[in-house]
PDB file of C-alpha atoms in Angstrom:
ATOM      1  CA  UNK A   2       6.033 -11.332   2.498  1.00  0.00           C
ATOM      2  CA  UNK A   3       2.304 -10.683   1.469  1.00  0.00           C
ATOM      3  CA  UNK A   4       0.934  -7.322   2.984  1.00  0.00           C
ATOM      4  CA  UNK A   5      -2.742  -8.103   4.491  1.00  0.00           C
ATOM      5  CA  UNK A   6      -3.735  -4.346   3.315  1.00  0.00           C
ATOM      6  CA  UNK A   7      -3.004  -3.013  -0.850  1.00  0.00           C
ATOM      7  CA  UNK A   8       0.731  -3.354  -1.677  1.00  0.00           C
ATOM      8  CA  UNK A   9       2.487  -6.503  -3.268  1.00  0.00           C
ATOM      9  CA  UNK A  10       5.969  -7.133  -2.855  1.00  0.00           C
ATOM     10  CA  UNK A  11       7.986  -6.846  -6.078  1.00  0.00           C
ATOM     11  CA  UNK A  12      11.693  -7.267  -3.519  1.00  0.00           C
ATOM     12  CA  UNK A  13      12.920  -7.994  -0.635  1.00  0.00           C
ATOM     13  CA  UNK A  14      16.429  -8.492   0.740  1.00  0.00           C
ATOM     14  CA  UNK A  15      19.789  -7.377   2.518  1.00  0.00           C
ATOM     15  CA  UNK A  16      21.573  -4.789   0.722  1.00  0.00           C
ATOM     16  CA  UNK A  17      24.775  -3.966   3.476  1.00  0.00           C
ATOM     17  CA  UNK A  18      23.169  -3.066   5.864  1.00  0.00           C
ATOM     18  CA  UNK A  19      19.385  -2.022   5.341  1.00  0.00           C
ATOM     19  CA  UNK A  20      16.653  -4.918   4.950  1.00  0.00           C
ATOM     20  CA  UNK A  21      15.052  -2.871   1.576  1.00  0.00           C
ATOM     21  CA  UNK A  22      11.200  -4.257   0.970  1.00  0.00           C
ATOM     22  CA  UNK A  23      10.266  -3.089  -2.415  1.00  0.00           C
ATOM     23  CA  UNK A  24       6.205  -2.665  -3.230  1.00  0.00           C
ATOM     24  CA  UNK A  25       4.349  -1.663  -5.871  1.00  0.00           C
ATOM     25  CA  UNK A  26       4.013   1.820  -4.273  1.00  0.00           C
ATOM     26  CA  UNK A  27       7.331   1.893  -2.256  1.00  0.00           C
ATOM     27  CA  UNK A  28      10.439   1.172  -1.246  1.00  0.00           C
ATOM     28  CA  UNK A  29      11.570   0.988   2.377  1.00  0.00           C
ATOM     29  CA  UNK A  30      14.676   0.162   3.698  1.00  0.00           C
ATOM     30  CA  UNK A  31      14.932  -1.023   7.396  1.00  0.00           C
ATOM     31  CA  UNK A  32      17.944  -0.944   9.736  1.00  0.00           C
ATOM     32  CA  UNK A  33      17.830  -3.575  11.981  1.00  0.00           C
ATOM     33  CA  UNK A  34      20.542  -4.769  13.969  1.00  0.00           C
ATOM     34  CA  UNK A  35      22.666  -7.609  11.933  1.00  0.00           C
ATOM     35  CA  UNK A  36      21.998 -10.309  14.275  1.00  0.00           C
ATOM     36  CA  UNK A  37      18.546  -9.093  14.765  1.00  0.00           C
ATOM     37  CA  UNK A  38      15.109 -11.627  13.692  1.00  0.00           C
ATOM     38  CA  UNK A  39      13.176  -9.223  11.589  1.00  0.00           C
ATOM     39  CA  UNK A  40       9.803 -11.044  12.914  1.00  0.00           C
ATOM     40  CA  UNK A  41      10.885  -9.705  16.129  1.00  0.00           C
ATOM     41  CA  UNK A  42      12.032  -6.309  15.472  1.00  0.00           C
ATOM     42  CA  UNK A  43      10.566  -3.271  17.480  1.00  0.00           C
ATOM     43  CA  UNK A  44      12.708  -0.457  17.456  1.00  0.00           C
ATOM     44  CA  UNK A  45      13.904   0.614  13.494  1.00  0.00           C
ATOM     45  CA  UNK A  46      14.810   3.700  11.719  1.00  0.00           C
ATOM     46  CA  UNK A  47      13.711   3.321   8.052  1.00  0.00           C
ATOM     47  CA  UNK A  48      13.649   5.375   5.308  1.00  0.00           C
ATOM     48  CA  UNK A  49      11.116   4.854   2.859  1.00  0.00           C
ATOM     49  CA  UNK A  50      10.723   6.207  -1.220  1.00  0.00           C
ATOM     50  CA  UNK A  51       7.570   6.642  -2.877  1.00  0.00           C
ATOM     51  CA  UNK A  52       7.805   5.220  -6.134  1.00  0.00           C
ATOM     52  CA  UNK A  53       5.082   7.702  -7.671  1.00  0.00           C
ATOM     53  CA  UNK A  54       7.173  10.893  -6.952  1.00  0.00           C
ATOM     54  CA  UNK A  55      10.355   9.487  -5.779  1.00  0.00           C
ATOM     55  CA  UNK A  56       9.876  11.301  -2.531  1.00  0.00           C
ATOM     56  CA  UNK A  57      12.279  10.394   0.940  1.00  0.00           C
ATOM     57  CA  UNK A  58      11.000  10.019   4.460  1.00  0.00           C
ATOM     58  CA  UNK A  59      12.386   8.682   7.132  1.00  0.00           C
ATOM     59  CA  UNK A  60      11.108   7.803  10.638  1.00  0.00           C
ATOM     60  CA  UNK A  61      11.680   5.250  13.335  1.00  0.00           C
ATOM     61  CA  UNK A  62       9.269   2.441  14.384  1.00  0.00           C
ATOM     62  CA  UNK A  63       8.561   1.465  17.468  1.00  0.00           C
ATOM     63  CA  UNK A  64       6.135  -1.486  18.820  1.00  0.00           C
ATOM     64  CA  UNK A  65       3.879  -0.590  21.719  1.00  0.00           C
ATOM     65  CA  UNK A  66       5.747  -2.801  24.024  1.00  0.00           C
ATOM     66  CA  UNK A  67       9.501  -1.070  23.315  1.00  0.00           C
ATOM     67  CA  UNK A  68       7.953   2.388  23.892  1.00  0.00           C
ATOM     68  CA  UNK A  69       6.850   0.770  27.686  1.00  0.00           C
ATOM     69  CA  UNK A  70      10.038  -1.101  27.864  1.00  0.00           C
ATOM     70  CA  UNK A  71      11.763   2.465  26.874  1.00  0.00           C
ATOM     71  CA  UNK A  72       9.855   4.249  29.515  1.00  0.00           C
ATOM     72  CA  UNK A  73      10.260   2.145  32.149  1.00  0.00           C
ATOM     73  CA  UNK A  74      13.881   2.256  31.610  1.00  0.00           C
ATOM     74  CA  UNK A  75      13.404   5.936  31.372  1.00  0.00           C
ATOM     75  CA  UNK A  76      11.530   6.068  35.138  1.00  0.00           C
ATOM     76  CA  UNK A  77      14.959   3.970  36.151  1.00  0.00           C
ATOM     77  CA  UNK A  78      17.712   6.345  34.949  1.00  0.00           C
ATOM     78  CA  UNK A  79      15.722   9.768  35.092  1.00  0.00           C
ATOM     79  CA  UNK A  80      15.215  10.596  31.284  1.00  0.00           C
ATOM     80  CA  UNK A  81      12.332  12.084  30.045  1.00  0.00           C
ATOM     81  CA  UNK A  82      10.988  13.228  32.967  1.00  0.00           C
ATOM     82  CA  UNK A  83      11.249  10.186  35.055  1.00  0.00           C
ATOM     83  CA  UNK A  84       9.987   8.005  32.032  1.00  0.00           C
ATOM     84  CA  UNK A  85       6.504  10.569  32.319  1.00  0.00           C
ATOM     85  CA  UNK A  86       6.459  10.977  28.524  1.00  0.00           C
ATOM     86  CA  UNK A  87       7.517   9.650  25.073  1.00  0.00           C
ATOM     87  CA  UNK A  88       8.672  12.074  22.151  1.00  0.00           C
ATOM     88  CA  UNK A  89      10.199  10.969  18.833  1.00  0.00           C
ATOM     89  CA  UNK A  90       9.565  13.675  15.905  1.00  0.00           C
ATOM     90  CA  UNK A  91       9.424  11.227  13.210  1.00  0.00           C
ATOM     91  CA  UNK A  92       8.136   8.136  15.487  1.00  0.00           C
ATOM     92  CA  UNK A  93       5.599   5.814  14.178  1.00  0.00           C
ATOM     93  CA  UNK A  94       3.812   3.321  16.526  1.00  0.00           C
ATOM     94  CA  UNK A  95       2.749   0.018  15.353  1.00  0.00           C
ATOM     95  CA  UNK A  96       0.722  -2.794  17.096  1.00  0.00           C
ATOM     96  CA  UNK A  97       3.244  -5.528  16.134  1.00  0.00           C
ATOM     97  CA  UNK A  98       6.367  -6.329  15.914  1.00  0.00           C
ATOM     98  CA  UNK A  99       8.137  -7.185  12.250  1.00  0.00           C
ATOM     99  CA  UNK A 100       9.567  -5.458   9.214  1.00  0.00           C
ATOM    100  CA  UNK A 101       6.247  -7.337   7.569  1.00  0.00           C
ATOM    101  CA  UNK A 102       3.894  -5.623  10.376  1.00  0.00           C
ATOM    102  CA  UNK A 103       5.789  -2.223  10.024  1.00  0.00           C
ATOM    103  CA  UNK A 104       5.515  -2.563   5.845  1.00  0.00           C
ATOM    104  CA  UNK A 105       1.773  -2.864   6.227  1.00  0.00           C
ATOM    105  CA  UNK A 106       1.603  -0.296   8.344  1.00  0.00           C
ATOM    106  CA  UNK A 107       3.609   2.283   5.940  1.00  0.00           C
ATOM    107  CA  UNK A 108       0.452   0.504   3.009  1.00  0.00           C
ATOM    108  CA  UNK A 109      -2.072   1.656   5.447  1.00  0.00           C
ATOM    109  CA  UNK A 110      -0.950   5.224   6.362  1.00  0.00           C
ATOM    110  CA  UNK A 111      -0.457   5.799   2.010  1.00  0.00           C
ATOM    111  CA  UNK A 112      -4.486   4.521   2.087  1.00  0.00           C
ATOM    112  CA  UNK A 113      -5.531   6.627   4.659  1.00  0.00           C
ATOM    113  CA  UNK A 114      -3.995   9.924   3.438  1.00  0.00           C
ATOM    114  CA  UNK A 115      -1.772   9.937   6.404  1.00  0.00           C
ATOM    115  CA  UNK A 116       1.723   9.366   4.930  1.00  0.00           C
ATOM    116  CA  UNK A 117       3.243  12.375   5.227  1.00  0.00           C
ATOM    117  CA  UNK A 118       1.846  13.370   8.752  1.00  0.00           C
ATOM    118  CA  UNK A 119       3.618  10.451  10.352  1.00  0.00           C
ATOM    119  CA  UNK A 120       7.555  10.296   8.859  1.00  0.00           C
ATOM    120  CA  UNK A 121       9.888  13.486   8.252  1.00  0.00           C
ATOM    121  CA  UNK A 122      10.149  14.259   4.542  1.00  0.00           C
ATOM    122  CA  UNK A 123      13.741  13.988   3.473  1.00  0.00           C
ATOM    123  CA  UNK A 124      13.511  15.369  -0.075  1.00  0.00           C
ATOM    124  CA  UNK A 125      13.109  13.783  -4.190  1.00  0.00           C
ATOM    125  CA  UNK A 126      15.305  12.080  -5.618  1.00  0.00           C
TER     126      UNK A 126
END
């Protein structure tokens, strides 16, 4: 994987479960589904380490398309208001799907400034 935006990946592989993508800055560690393509994935929880202060987040991922598909499903069974709204306190939004889409955009929010207003802080390691 090559990020389009700052980070370079040192690491990248299963460990159990997680899909763990290791950068210069970070580590994240993905859990998709076992069976799941990781080019396609577009609903994840990952937890992500900042390698300058060792620092924990976590947050889940979502693709603008599974967020529709969600609330449409939503408007079907009654949740959420008929499917009316979308709330996820640690939810990030991304334009793609992919582990290697969601990576850059974890590189992006740490260049913006905008880290820690988008995943839950978990604690230090």
């Amino acid at each position: 994987m090559t990020c389009d935006i700052q980070c370079t990946t040192v690491q990248q592989g299963w460990d159990g479960p997680w899909y763990r993508i290791r950068t210069d800055r970070f580590e994240a560690s993905f859990l998709p589904g076992a069976d799941e393509n990781l080019d396609a994935v577009c609903n994840v929880d990952v937890e992500v380490r900042l390698l300058g202060d060792g620092s924990r987040w976590s947050g889940t991922v979502f693709t603008i398309a599974e967020v529709e598909r969600l609330m449409d499903h939503w408007a079907r069974t009654g949740e959420n208001a008929n499917g009316h709204y979308f709330r996820c306190s640690d939810g990030l939004i991304v334009r793609r799907p992919g582990i290697t889409s969601m990576t850059q955009a974890i590189d992006a929010l740490l260049d913006s400034g905008e880290f820690d207003q988008a995943l839950q802080r978990l604690g230090t390691e």
